[in-house]
Tab-separated table of C-alpha atoms in Angstrom:
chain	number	residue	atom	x	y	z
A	27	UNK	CA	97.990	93.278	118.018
A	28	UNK	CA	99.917	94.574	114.890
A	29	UNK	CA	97.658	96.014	112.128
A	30	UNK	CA	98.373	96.688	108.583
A	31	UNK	CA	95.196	98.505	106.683
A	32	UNK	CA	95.335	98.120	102.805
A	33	UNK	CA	93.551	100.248	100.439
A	34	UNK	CA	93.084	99.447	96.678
A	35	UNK	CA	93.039	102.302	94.693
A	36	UNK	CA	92.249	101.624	90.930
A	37	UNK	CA	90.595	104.158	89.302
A	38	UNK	CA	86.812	103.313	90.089
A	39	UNK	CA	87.539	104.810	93.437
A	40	UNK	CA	87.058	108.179	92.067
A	41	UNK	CA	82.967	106.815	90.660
A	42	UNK	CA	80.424	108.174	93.362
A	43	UNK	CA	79.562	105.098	95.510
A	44	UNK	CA	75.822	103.751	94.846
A	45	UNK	CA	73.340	105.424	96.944
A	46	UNK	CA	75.728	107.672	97.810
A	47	UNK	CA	76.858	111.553	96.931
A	48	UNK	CA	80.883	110.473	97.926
A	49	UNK	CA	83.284	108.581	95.624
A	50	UNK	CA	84.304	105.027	96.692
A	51	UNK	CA	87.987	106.850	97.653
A	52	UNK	CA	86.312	109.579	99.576
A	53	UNK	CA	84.092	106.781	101.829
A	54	UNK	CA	87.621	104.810	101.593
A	55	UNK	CA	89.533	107.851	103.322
A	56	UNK	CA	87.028	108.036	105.663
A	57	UNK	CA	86.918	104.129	106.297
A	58	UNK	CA	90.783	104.541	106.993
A	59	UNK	CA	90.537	107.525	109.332
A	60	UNK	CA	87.675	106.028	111.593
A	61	UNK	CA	89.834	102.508	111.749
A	62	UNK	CA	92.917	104.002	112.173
A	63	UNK	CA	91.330	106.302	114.781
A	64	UNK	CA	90.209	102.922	116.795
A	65	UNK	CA	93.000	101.314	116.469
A	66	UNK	CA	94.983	104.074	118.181
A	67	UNK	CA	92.964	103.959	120.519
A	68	UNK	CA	93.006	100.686	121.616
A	69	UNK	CA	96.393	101.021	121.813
A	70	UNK	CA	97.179	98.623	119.004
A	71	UNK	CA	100.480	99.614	116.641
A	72	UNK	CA	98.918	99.632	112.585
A	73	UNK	CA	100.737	100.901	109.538
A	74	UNK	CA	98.289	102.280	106.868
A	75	UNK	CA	99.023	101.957	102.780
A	76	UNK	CA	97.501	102.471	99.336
A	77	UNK	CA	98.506	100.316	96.658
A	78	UNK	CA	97.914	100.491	92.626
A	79	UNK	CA	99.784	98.298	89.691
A	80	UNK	CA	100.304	98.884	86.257
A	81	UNK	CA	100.751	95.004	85.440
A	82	UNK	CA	103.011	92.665	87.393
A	83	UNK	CA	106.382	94.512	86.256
A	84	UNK	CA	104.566	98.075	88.606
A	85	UNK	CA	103.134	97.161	91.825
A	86	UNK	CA	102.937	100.812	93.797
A	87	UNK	CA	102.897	100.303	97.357
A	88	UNK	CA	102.081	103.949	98.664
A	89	UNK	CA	103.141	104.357	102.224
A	90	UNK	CA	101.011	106.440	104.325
A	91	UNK	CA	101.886	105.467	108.067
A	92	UNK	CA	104.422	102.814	109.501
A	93	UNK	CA	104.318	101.236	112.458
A	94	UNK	CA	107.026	103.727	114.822
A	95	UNK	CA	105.103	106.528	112.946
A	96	UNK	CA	102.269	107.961	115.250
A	97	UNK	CA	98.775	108.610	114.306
A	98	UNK	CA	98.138	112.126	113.330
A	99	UNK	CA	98.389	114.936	110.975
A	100	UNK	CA	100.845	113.801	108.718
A	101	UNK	CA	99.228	110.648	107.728
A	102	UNK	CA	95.942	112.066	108.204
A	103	UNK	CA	97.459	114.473	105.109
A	104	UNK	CA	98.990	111.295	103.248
A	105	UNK	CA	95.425	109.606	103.475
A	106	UNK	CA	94.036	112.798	102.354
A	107	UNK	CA	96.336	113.247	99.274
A	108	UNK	CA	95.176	109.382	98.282
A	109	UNK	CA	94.007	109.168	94.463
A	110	UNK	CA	92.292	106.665	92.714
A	111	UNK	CA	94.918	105.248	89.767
A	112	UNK	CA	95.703	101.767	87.712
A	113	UNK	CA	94.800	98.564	88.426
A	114	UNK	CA	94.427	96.019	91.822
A	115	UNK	CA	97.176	93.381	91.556
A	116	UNK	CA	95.969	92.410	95.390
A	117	UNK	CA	97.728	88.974	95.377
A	118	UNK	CA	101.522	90.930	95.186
A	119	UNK	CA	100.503	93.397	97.410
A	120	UNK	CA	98.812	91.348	99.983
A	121	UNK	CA	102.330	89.319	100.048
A	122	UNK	CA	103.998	92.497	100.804
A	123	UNK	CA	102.162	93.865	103.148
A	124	UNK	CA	102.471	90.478	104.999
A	125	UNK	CA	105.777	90.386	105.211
A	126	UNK	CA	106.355	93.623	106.888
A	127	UNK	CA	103.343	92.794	109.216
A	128	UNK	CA	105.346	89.475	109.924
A	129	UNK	CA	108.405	91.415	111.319
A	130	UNK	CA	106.504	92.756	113.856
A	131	UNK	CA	106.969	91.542	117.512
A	132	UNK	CA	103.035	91.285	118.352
A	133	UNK	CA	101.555	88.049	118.734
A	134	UNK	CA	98.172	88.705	116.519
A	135	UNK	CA	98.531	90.144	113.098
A	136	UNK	CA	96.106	91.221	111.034
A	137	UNK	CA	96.186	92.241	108.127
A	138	UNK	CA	92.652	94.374	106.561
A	139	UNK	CA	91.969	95.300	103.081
A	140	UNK	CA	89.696	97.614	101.863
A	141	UNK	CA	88.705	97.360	98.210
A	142	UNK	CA	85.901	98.274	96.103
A	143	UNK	CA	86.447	95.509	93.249
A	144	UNK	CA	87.906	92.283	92.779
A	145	UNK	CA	91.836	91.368	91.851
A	146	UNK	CA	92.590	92.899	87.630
A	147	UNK	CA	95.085	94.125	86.684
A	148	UNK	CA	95.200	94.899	82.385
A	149	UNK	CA	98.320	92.459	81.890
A	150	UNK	CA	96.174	89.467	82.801
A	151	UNK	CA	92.830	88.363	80.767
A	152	UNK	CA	91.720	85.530	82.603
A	153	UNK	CA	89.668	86.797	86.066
A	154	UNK	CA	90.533	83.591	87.832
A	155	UNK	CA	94.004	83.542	87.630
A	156	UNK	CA	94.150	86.928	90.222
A	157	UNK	CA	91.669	85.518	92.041
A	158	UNK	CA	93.620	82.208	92.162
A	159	UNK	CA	96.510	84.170	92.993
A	160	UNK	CA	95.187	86.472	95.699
A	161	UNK	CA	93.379	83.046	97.556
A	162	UNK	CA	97.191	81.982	97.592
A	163	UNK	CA	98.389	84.893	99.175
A	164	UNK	CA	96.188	84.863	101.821
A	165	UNK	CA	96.893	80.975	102.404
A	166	UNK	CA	100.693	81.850	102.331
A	167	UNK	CA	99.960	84.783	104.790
A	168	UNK	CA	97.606	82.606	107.171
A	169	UNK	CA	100.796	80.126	107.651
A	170	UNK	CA	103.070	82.546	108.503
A	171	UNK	CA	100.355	83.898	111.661
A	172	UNK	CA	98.649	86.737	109.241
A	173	UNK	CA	95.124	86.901	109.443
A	174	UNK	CA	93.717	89.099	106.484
A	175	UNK	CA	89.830	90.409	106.404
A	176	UNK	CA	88.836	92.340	103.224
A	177	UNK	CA	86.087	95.081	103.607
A	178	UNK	CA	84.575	95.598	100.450
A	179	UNK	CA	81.693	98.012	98.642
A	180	UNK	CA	81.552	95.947	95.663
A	181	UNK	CA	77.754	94.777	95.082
A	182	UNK	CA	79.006	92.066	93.334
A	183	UNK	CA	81.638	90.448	96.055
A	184	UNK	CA	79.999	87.301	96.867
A	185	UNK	CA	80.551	86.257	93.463
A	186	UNK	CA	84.588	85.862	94.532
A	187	UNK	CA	85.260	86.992	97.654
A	188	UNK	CA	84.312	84.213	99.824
A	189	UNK	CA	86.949	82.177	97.494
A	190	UNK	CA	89.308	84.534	98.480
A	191	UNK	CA	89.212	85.172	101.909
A	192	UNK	CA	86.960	82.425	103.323
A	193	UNK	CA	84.920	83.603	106.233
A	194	UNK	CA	87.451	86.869	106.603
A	195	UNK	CA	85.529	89.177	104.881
A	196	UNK	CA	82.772	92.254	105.063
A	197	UNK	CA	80.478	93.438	102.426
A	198	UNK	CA	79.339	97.048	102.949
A	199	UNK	CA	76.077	96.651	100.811
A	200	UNK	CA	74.675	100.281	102.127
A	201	UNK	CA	77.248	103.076	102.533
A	202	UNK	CA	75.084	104.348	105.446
A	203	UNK	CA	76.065	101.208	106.993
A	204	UNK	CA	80.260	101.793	106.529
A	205	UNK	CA	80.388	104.229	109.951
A	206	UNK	CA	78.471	101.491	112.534
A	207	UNK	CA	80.129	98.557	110.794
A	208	UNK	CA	83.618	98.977	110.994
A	209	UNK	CA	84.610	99.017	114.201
A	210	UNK	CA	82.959	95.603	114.595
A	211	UNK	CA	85.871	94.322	113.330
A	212	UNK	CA	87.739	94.649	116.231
């Protein structure tokens, strides 16, 4: 398997999760960490990446790890140095982080998003038109052999994400629960 782990960082990330102490990008760091952690293990090759947008014209892809870079201190540092900034254009970045999954040689891809909130970015006013546009990504990705997931905290997700991503998707609803339930995703 190839894996490519995607985490949105808009600026709610740095607002304490609920029931929790941590901010949604301190749980997200961890979330990384533990998956990237069990994905080395099982041997599997993963890239890790952050991504922001200031409307369609600034998409930030932040790299973090890529797939010849091993798993250790200095993306553990990137992950740490991770802040929480702009908006979630997840549609553009989806699309990119699908096409560099695609040039990899492993039969399974799979690509996993973490998010805390649904596609907005402050360029676009109607909600369903990133939604709209994020569903097509992930169509677009699922015929070229990429298989996204999305892992969200976001109390409100079923009210979108199932749209989205179909059946490919997690709600954390307790953050007590993010430790045991992500490596059921493998």
């Amino acid at each position: 398997r190839a894996v490519c782990l995607l985490t949105d960082l808009p600026p709610s990330t740095t607002e304490s999760a609920p029931g929790s102490d941590s901010t949604v990008l301190h749980l997200s760091q961890e979330a990384v960490s533990l998956l990237s952690g069990a994905i080395d293990a099982l041997g599997d090759r993963f890239a890790i990446a952050g991504f922001a947008s200031n409307t369609r014209h600034e998409v930030r892809y932040l790299h973090v790890k890529g797939f010849s870079e091993p798993w250790g201190e200095v993306p553990k540092a990137r992950i740490a140095a991770m802040k929480g900034d702009l908006s979630t254009r997840m549609g553009a970045v989806l699309r990119h982080g699908g096409q560099y999954l695609a040039r990899q040689t492993e039969e399974k891809k799979i690509l996993l998003l973490l998010s805390d909130g649904e596609p907005h970015d402050v360029d676009e006013a109607d909600p369903r038109y990133l939604i709209e546009d994020t569903k097509k990504a992930v169509g677009e990705l699922l015929s070229e052999g990429v298989h996204t997931h999305c892992v969200t905290l976001d109390a409100h997700a079923d009210d979108y994400v199932a749209d989205i991503f179909g059946r490919g998707y997690t709600v954390i609803d307790h953050v007590e629960r993010l430790p045991e339930r992500l490596p059921q995703l493998f």
